[in-house]
Structures are given as C-alpha cells and as structure tokens.
Short mmCIF file of C-alpha atoms and ligand atoms in Angstrom, two decimals:
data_model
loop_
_atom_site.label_atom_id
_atom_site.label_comp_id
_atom_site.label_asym_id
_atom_site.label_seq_id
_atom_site.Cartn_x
_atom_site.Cartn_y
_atom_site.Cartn_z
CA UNK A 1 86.82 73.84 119.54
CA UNK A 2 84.63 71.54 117.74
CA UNK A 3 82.28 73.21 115.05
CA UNK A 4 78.76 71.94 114.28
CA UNK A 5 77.96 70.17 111.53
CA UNK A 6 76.34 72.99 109.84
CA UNK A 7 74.82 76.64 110.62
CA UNK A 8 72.90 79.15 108.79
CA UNK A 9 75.94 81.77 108.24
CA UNK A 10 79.29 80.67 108.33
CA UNK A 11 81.75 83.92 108.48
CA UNK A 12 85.33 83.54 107.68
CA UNK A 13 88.03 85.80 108.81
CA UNK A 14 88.00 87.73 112.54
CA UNK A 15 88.67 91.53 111.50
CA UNK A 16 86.00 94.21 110.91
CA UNK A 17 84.91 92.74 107.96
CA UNK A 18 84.15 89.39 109.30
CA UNK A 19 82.97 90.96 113.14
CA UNK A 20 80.32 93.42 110.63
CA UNK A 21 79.28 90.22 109.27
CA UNK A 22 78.75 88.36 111.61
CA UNK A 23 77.14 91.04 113.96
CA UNK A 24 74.68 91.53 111.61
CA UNK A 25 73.70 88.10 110.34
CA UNK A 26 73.08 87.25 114.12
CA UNK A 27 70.62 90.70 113.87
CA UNK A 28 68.64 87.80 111.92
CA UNK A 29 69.78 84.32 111.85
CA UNK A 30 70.29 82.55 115.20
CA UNK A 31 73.03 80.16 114.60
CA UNK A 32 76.30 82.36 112.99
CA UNK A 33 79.41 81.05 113.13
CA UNK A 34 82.68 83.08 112.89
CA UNK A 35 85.75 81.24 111.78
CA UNK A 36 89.44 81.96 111.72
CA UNK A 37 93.19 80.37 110.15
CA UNK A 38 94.89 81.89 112.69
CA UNK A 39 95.32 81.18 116.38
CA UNK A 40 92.85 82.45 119.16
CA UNK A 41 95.91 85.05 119.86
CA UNK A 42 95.72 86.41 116.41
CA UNK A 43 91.94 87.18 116.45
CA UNK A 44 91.58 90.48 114.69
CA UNK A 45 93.18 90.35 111.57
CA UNK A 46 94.60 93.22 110.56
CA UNK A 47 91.91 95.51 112.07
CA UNK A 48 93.50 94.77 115.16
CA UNK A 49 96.58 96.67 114.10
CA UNK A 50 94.56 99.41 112.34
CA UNK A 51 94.85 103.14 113.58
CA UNK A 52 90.94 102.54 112.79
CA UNK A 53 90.63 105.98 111.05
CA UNK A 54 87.53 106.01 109.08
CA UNK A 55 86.03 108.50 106.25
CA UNK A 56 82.75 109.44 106.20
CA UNK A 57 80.25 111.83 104.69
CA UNK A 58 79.23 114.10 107.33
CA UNK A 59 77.63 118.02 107.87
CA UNK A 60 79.84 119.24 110.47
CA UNK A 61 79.94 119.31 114.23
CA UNK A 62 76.32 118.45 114.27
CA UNK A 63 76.45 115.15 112.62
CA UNK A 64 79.85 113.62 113.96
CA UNK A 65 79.79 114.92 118.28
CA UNK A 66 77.15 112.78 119.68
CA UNK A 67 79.21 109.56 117.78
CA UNK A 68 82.33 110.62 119.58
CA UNK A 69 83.66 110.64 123.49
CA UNK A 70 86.31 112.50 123.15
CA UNK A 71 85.50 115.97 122.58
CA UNK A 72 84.09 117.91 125.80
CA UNK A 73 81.69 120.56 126.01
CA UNK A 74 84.23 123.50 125.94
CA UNK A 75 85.79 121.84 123.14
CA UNK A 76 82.90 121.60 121.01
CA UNK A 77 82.29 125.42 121.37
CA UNK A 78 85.88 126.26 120.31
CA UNK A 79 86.39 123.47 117.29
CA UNK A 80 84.53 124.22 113.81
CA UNK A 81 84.64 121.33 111.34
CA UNK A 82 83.41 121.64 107.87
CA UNK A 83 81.14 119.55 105.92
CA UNK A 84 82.24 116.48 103.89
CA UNK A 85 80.14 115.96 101.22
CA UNK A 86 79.55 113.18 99.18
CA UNK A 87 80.68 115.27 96.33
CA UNK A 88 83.74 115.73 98.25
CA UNK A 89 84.47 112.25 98.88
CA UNK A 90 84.00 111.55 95.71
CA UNK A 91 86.63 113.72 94.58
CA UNK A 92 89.11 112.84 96.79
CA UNK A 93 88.82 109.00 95.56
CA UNK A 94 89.06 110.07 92.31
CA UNK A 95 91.88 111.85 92.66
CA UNK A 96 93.50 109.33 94.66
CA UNK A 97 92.73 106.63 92.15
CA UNK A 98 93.54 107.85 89.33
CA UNK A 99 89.92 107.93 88.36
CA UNK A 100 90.12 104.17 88.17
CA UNK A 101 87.93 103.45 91.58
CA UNK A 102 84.59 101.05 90.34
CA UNK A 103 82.06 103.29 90.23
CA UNK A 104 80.02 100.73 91.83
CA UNK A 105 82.05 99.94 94.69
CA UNK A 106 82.61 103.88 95.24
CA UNK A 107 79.60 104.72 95.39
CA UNK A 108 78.72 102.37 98.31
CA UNK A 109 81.43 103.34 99.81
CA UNK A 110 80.67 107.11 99.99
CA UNK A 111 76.90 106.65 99.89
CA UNK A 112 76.58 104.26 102.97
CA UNK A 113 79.82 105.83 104.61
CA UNK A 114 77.23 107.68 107.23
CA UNK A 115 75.19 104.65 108.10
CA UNK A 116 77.89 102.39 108.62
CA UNK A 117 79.65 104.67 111.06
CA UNK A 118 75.92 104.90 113.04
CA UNK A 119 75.65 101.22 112.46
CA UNK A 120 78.63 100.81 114.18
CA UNK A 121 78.40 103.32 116.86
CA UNK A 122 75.27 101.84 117.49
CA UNK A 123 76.76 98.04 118.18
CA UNK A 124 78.95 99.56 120.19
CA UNK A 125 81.78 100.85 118.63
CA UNK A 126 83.44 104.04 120.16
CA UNK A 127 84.55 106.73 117.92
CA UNK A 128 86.92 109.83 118.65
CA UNK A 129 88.02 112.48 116.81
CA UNK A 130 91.09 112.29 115.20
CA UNK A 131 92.54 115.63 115.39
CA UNK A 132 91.62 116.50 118.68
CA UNK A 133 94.56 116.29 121.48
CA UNK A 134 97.32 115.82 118.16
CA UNK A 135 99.62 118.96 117.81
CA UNK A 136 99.54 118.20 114.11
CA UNK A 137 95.54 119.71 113.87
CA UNK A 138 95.54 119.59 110.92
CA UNK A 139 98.82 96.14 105.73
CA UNK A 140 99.84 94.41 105.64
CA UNK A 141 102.10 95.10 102.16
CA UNK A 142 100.00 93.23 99.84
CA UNK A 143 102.24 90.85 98.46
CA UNK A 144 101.19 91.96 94.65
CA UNK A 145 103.77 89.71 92.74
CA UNK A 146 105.32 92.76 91.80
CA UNK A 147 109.68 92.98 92.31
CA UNK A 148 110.18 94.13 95.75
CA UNK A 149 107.89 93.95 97.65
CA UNK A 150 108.69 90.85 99.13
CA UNK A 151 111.28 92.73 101.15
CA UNK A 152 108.56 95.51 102.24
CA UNK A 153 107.67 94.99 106.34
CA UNK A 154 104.42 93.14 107.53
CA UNK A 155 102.64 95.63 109.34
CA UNK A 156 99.57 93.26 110.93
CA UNK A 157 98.78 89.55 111.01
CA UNK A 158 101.05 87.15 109.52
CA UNK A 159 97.72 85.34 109.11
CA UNK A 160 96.40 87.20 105.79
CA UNK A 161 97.97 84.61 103.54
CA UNK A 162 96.12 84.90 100.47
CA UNK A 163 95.17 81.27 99.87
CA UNK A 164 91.82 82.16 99.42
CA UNK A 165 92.73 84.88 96.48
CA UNK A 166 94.72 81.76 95.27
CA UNK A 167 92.30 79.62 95.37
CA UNK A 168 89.42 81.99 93.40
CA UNK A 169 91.78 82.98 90.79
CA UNK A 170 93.77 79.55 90.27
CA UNK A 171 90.79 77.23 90.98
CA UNK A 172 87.78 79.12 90.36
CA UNK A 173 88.43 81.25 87.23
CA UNK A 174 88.12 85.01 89.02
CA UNK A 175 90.01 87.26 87.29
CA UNK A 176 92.43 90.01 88.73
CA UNK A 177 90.43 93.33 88.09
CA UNK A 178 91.90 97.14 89.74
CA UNK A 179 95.69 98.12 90.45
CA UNK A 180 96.68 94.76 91.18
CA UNK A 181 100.62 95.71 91.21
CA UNK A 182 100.02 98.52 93.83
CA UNK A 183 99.23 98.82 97.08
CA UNK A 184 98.53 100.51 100.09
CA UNK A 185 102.29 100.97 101.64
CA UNK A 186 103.14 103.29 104.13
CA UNK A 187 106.92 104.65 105.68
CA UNK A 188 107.09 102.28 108.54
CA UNK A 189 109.96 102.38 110.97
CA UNK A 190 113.21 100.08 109.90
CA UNK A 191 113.75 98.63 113.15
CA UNK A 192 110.20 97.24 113.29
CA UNK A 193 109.82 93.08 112.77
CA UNK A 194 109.67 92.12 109.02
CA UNK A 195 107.16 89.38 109.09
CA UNK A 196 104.60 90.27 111.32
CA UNK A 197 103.29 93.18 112.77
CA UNK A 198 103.38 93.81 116.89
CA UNK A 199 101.00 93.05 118.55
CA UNK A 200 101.92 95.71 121.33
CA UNK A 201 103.13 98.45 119.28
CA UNK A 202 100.74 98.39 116.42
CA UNK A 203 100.17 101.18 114.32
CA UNK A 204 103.23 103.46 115.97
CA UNK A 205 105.63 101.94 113.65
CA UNK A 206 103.77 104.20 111.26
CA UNK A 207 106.23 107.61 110.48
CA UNK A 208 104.01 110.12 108.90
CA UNK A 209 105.61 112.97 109.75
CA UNK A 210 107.68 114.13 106.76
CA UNK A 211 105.34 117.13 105.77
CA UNK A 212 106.98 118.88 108.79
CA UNK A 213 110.59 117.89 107.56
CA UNK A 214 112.22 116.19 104.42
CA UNK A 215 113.11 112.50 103.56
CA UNK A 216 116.13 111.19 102.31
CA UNK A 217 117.27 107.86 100.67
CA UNK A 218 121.02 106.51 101.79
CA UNK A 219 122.79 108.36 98.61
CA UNK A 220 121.34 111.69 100.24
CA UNK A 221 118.83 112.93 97.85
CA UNK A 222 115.03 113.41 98.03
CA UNK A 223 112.81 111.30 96.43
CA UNK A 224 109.41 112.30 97.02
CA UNK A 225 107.77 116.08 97.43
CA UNK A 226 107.06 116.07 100.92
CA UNK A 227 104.79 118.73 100.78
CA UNK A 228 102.53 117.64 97.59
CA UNK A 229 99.25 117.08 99.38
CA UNK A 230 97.87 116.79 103.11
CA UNK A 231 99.24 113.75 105.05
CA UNK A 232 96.58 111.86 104.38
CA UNK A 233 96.04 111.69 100.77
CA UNK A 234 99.94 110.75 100.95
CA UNK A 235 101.06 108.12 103.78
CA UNK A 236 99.94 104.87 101.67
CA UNK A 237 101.54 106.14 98.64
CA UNK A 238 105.40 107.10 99.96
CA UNK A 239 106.03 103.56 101.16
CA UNK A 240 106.00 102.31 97.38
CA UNK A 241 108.61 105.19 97.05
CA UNK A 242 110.53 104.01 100.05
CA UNK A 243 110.57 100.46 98.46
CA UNK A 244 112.03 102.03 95.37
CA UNK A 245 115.30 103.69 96.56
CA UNK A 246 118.21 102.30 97.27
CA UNK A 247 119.15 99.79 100.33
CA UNK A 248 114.86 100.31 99.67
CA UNK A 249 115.29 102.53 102.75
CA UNK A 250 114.89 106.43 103.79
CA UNK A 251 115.62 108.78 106.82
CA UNK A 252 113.07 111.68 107.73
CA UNK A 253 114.85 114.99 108.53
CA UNK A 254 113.48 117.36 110.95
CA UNK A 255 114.91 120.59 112.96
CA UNK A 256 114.17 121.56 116.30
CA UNK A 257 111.43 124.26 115.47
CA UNK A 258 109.08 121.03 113.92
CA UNK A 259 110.05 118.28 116.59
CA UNK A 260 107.50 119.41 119.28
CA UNK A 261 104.97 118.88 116.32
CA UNK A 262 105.61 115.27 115.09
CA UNK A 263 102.58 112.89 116.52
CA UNK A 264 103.44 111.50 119.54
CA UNK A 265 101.89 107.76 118.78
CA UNK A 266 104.38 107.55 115.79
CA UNK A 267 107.47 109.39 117.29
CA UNK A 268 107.59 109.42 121.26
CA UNK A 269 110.89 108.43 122.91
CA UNK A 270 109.83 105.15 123.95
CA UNK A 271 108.99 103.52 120.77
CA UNK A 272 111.31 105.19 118.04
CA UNK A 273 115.17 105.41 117.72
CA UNK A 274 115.52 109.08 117.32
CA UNK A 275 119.50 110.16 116.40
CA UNK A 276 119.60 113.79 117.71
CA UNK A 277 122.89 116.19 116.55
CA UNK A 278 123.70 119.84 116.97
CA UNK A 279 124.07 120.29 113.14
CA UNK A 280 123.46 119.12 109.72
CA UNK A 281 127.05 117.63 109.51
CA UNK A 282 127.65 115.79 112.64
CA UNK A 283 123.73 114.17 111.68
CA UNK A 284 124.73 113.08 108.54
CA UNK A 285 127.99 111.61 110.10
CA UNK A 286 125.83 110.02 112.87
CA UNK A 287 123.79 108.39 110.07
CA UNK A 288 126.49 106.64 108.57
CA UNK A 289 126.83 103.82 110.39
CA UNK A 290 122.79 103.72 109.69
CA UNK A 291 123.51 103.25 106.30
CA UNK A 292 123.63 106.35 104.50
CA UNK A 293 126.56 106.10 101.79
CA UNK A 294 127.04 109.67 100.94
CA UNK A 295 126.93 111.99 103.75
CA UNK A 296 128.27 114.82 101.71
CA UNK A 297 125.62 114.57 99.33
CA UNK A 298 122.91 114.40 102.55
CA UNK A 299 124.42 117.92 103.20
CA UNK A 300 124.07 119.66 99.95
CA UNK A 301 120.89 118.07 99.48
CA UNK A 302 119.73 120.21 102.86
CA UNK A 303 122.01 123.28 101.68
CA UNK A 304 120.13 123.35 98.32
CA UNK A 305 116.72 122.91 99.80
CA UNK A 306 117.59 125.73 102.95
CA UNK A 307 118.76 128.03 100.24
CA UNK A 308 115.52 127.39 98.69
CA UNK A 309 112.98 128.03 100.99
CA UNK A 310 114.98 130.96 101.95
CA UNK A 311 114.66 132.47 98.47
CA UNK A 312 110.99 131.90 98.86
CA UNK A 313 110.51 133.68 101.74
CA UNK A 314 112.04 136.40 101.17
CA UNK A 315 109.75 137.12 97.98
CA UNK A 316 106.45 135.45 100.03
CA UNK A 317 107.38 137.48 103.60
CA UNK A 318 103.55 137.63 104.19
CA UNK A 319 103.68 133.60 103.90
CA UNK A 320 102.58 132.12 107.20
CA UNK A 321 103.37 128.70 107.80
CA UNK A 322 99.90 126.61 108.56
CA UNK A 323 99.96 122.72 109.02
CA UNK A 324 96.25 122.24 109.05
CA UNK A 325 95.89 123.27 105.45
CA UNK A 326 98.60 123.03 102.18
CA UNK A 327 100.04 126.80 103.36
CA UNK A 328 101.75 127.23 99.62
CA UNK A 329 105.39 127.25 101.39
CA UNK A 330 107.17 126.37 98.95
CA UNK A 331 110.62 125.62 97.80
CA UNK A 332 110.40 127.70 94.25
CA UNK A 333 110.72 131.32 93.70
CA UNK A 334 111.71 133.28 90.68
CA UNK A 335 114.57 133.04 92.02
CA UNK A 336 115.55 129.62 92.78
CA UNK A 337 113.62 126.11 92.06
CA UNK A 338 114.64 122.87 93.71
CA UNK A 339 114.31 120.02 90.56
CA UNK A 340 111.91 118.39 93.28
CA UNK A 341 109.91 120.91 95.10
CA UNK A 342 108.50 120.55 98.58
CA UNK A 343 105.15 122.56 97.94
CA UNK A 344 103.94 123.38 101.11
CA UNK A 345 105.18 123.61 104.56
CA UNK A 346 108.69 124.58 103.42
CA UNK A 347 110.27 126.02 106.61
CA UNK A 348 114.19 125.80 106.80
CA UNK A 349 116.30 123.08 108.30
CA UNK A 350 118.41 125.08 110.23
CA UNK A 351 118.00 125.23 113.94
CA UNK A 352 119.69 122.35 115.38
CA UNK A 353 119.36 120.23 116.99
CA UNK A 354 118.31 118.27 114.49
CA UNK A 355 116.87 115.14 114.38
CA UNK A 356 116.12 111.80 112.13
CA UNK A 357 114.59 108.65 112.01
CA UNK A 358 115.19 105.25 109.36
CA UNK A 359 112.35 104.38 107.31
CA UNK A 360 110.94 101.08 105.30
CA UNK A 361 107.94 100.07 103.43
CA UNK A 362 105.37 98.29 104.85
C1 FAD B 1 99.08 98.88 110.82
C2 FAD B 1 97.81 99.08 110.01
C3 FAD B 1 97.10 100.27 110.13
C4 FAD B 1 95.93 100.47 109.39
N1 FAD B 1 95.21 101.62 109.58
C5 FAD B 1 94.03 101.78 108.96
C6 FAD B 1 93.20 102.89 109.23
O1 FAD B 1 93.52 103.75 110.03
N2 FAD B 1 92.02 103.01 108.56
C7 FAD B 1 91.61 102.04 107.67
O2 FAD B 1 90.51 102.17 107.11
N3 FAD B 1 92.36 100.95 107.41
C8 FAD B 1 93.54 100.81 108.04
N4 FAD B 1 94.29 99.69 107.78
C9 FAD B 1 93.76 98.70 106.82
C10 FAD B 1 92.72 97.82 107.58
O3 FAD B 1 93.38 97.16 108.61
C11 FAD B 1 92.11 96.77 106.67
O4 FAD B 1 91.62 97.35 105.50
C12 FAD B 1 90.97 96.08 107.41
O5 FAD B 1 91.39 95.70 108.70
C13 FAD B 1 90.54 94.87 106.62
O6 FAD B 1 89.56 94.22 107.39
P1 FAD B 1 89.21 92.73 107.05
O7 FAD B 1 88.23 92.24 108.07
O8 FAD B 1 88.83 92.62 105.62
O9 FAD B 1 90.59 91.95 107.16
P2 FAD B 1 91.45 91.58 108.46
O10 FAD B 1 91.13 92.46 109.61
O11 FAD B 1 92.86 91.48 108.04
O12 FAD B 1 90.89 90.13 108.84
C14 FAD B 1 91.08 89.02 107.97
C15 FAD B 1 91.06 87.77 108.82
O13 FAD B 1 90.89 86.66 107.92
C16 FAD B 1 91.71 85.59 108.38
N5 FAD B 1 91.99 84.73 107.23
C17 FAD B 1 92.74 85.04 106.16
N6 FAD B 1 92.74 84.00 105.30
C18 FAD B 1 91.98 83.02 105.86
C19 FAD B 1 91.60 81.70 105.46
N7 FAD B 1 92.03 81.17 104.30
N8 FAD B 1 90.81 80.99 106.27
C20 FAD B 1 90.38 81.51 107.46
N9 FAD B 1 90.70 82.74 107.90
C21 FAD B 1 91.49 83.49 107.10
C22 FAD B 1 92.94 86.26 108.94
O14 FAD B 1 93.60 85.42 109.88
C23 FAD B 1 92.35 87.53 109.58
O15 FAD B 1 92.08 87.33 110.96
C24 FAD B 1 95.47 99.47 108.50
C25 FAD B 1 96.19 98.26 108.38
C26 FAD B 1 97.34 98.06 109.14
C27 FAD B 1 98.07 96.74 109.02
#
C-alpha cells in the first residue's frame, strides 16, 4: 500500500500499544497512520498471542461487572471479589521487582490502571473475568544477550526484532536502564515451534499448572518450589528456571486427584501430549525416551516429597487443601523437611494414574 507523503501521527508497531495509540490520536488528529515490519498476516504483534489478562485497581464486584460479559446475573449474586487497591498493587510490584520497578513508570501504571481498562472497554474492548468457568478459581523471550536464552521458544511474532532497541542504543546514545538480563519467561510446552509463536494455538502452549503437582528437570530432581506464591506472581519467573536445568528442559508431575483441575486452555487433550501411567515407575520409564536420564532418581525424588507431605499431614490433620489461596500445605514438619519445600498445596503423588507433560522456556 502506498503511504502519503506525510500525516500528523505516524504510529509504529500493530499490537495494543500501537492500536491505543493510534485509537486515540485519531480521538484528535484526522490523518493517523499505523505502520507495521511485518506482513498484513502478522498484524498484532504479540498482543495477538496474549492471554490478554490485565491488572487493575478496582473496589470489588461493583467496579469490574458492568466491564465484563461473562458473568450472569446468578453468578454475580454467588461470586464475592475483594478490593484491589492501589496500595495493593503497589505491593505486589514491589515484591515482584525486587523493589527495583521506576517509581515513575509504577505509578502510572497502578494509578491509571482503572481508566485505561474503561478507556478500553469504552472503544470497544470486551473484558471477562478470568476466574469464572476455570476449575482452578483461584513473549516473546526477550532476547537479553544473556547465555541461553537464545535456545528459549518464541512464544508470539517473529516480527519483534529489536532493531529499533538497536538502533536507540547503538545509534542514538540511550542507555540500557532496569533488569536488562531478565525477562518475562514462562514454562511453555516443548513440542511447541521454536521461532515463532502459533498463530492458532496461541497462548495454550502456556503450562501453568505445577502448583497442583511438581516439576522435574531430566536428572529427576526439583528445581523450583512449586508452591512459593499464587500462580500468578510465579508463571514469568519459572521459565528462566526451566532455561537453567539441564537439556534446559522440565516435566510437570501430576496424580489423578489434581488432573480434573489443570486449566483446560493449557492442558486439554487436543493441544498437549499428555503421557498417562498407572504408577510412579512405569511414568518415569515412559519418560525416558522423553529425555529424562535418571529415572531412578525421578522416583526417589517423588518418594521423598510423598513421604513429606505425609509427615505434614499427619501433624496439620485440620489442614484443608484450598487452591484459591496459598493453603500452608506444606512439605516440612518437625518431622521431616524436603531441602526444597513445596509451601503450599502439598497433596501426595500417589493415586495413579499419573500423568506428565515436557516443558521449555519461552
Ligand atoms: C503468548 C503470550 C501471552 C501473553 N500474555 C499476556 C497477558 O496475559 N497479559 C499481559 O499483560 N501481557 C501478556 N503478554 C505480553 C504482551 O503480549 C505484551 O506485553 C504486549 O502485547 C506488548 O504490546 P506492544 O503493542 O508493545 O507490542 P506487540 O503487540 O508485540 O506489537 C509490536 C509490533 O511492532 C512491530 N514492530 C517491531 N519492530 C518494528 C519495526 N522496526 N518497524 C515496524 N514495526 C515493528 C511488530 O511487528 C509488532 O506487530 C503475553 C505475550 C505472549 C507472547
């Protein structure tokens, strides 16, 4: 398409930053023009492949059901939500940071959170809420020029090439500022494509259900504590992990009591290879030719952490297992303390069948 010679706002780049843009320069200026590397395909950017889950400051029910169509009357009596404040948001990107966020940047991030979700809504944009309908109630791997993580996944557009990044530093004197060696990297299935997210599947490559079970690296030890927070304060942080173990690769462990509960737009039959067997020992046999290198150690690793939990419960019998909030089921007693704890939803792995599936960073 040929462009005119010139325009009052020129956007670059066709995801939800860009689209905001644009939308709202052409609120004012009449001639906006929206521009893009990629091809007409690829329009999106990685917002196409997003899950599109936002945070926002909010007081409850009140403030976030009229901006959402999928919650019906009867629903709304029977769901309570409780306020996010901006104190809480706050605290959360602290914590999350490191206390490192830019106190600028955060706070027009958690001050305008609100507005920009009505702004949205109001162009248009439909919103739902995420927890409804999900039995679980409860990027593109930035190529950072750190080791590794050219061998992390794509998860979106093949089109976010940096150049202009390039260009600013190399060319225009900006300087790197933040965590430029980390990331936002999540456990991303291993038989997904490596350069390029799919344009069908999307976001159900994502595997965030190890809270409900345990992960393993191919020498058949844990890595991570499953358990250490709420899924999402977690998910973008355990792909760097993933990257870091051997063959740069894990398997998630569940049993048969926490299968019904794993998402289904991450784990359904259709779109994940699931490798089902009636005990721990014919699994880790099964996952051999998967890659795992020790098998025997996979099973002590699960005989350790079942003896574990089972210690725990028998001191905590009033302990109720609660995946909406961190429950305290944990893997340490007086008795016995795994070196790496899972701290909350420690149930045992021990009613087969059980179930896995492989894991990489993207
Ligand atoms: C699988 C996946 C799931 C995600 N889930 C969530 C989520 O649930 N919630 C959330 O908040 N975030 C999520 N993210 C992150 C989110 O996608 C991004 O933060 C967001 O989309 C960034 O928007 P953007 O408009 O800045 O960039 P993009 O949407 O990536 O758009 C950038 C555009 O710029 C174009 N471009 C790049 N360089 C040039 C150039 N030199 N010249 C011209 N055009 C160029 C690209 O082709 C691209 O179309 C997810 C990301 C992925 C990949």
């Amino acid at each position: 398409m040929a462009l005119p010679s010139s325009c009052t706002v020129l956007v670059v780049g066709s995801g939800n930053a860009g689209f905001s843009a644009a939308v709202a320069a052409r609120q004012g200026a009449q001639d906006v023009i929206l521009i893009d590397q990629c091809p007409e395909s690829w329009a999106g950017g990685n917002s196409y492949f997003t899950a599109g889950a936002y945070r926002t400051v909010h007081g409850g029910k009140s403030d976030l059901l009229p901006l959402v169509n999928n919650v019906d009357e009867q629903t709304a009596e029977e769901i309570d939500i409780d306020p996010y404040t901006e104190a809480d948001f706050y605290n959360d990107l602290s914590r999350m940071c490191g206390g490192r966020s830019d106190p600028e940047l955060a706070r027009i991030l958690v001050q305008d959170s609100t507005q920009a979700i009505q702004w949205l809504a109001s162009n248009g944009i439909r919103f739902q809420l995420s927890s409804i309908a999900r039995p679980t109630k409860s990027t593109v791997a930035f190529d950072s020029g750190g080791p590794g993580w050219d061998c992390a996944k794509v998860r979106g557009t093949p089109y976010n090439t940096g150049d202009v990044l390039n260009l600013a530093i190399r060319d225009a004197g900006a300087a790197t500022a933040g965590n430029w060696s980390g990331c936002h990297s999540v456990a991303w299935d291993a038989n997904a494509p490596s350069h390029a997210g799919d344009q069908e599947i999307t976001n159900e490559f994502t595997k965030s259900g190890y809270p409900l079970g345990l992960m393993l690296n191919t020498a058949g030890k844990r890595f991570v504590d499953e358990g250490v927070d709420l899924r999402n304060f977690t998910y973008a942080k355990f792909g760097r992990a993933i990257l870091g173990q051997p063959d740069r690769m894990a398997f998630q462990v569940w049993d048969s009591r926490m299968i019904p509960w794993l998402r289904d737009e991450e784990y359904r039959e259709e779109r994940v290879e699931r490798i089902t067997a009636p005990s721990i020992t014919e699994l880790a046999s099964k996952l051999v030719p998967l890659g795992l290198r020790d098998p025997e150690e996979f099973i002590r690793t699960l005989d350790e952490y079942n003896t574990a939990v089972t210690a725990f419960q028998r001191e905590n019998p009033a302990a109720k297992w609660d995946p909406a909030i961190k429950d305290g089921l944990s893997t340490q007693s007086s008795r016995v303390k795994l070196a790496l704890p899972k701290t909350n939803w420690a149930t045992p792995l021990d009613q087969g069948p059980f179930s896995q599936c492989g894991l990489l960073a993207a």
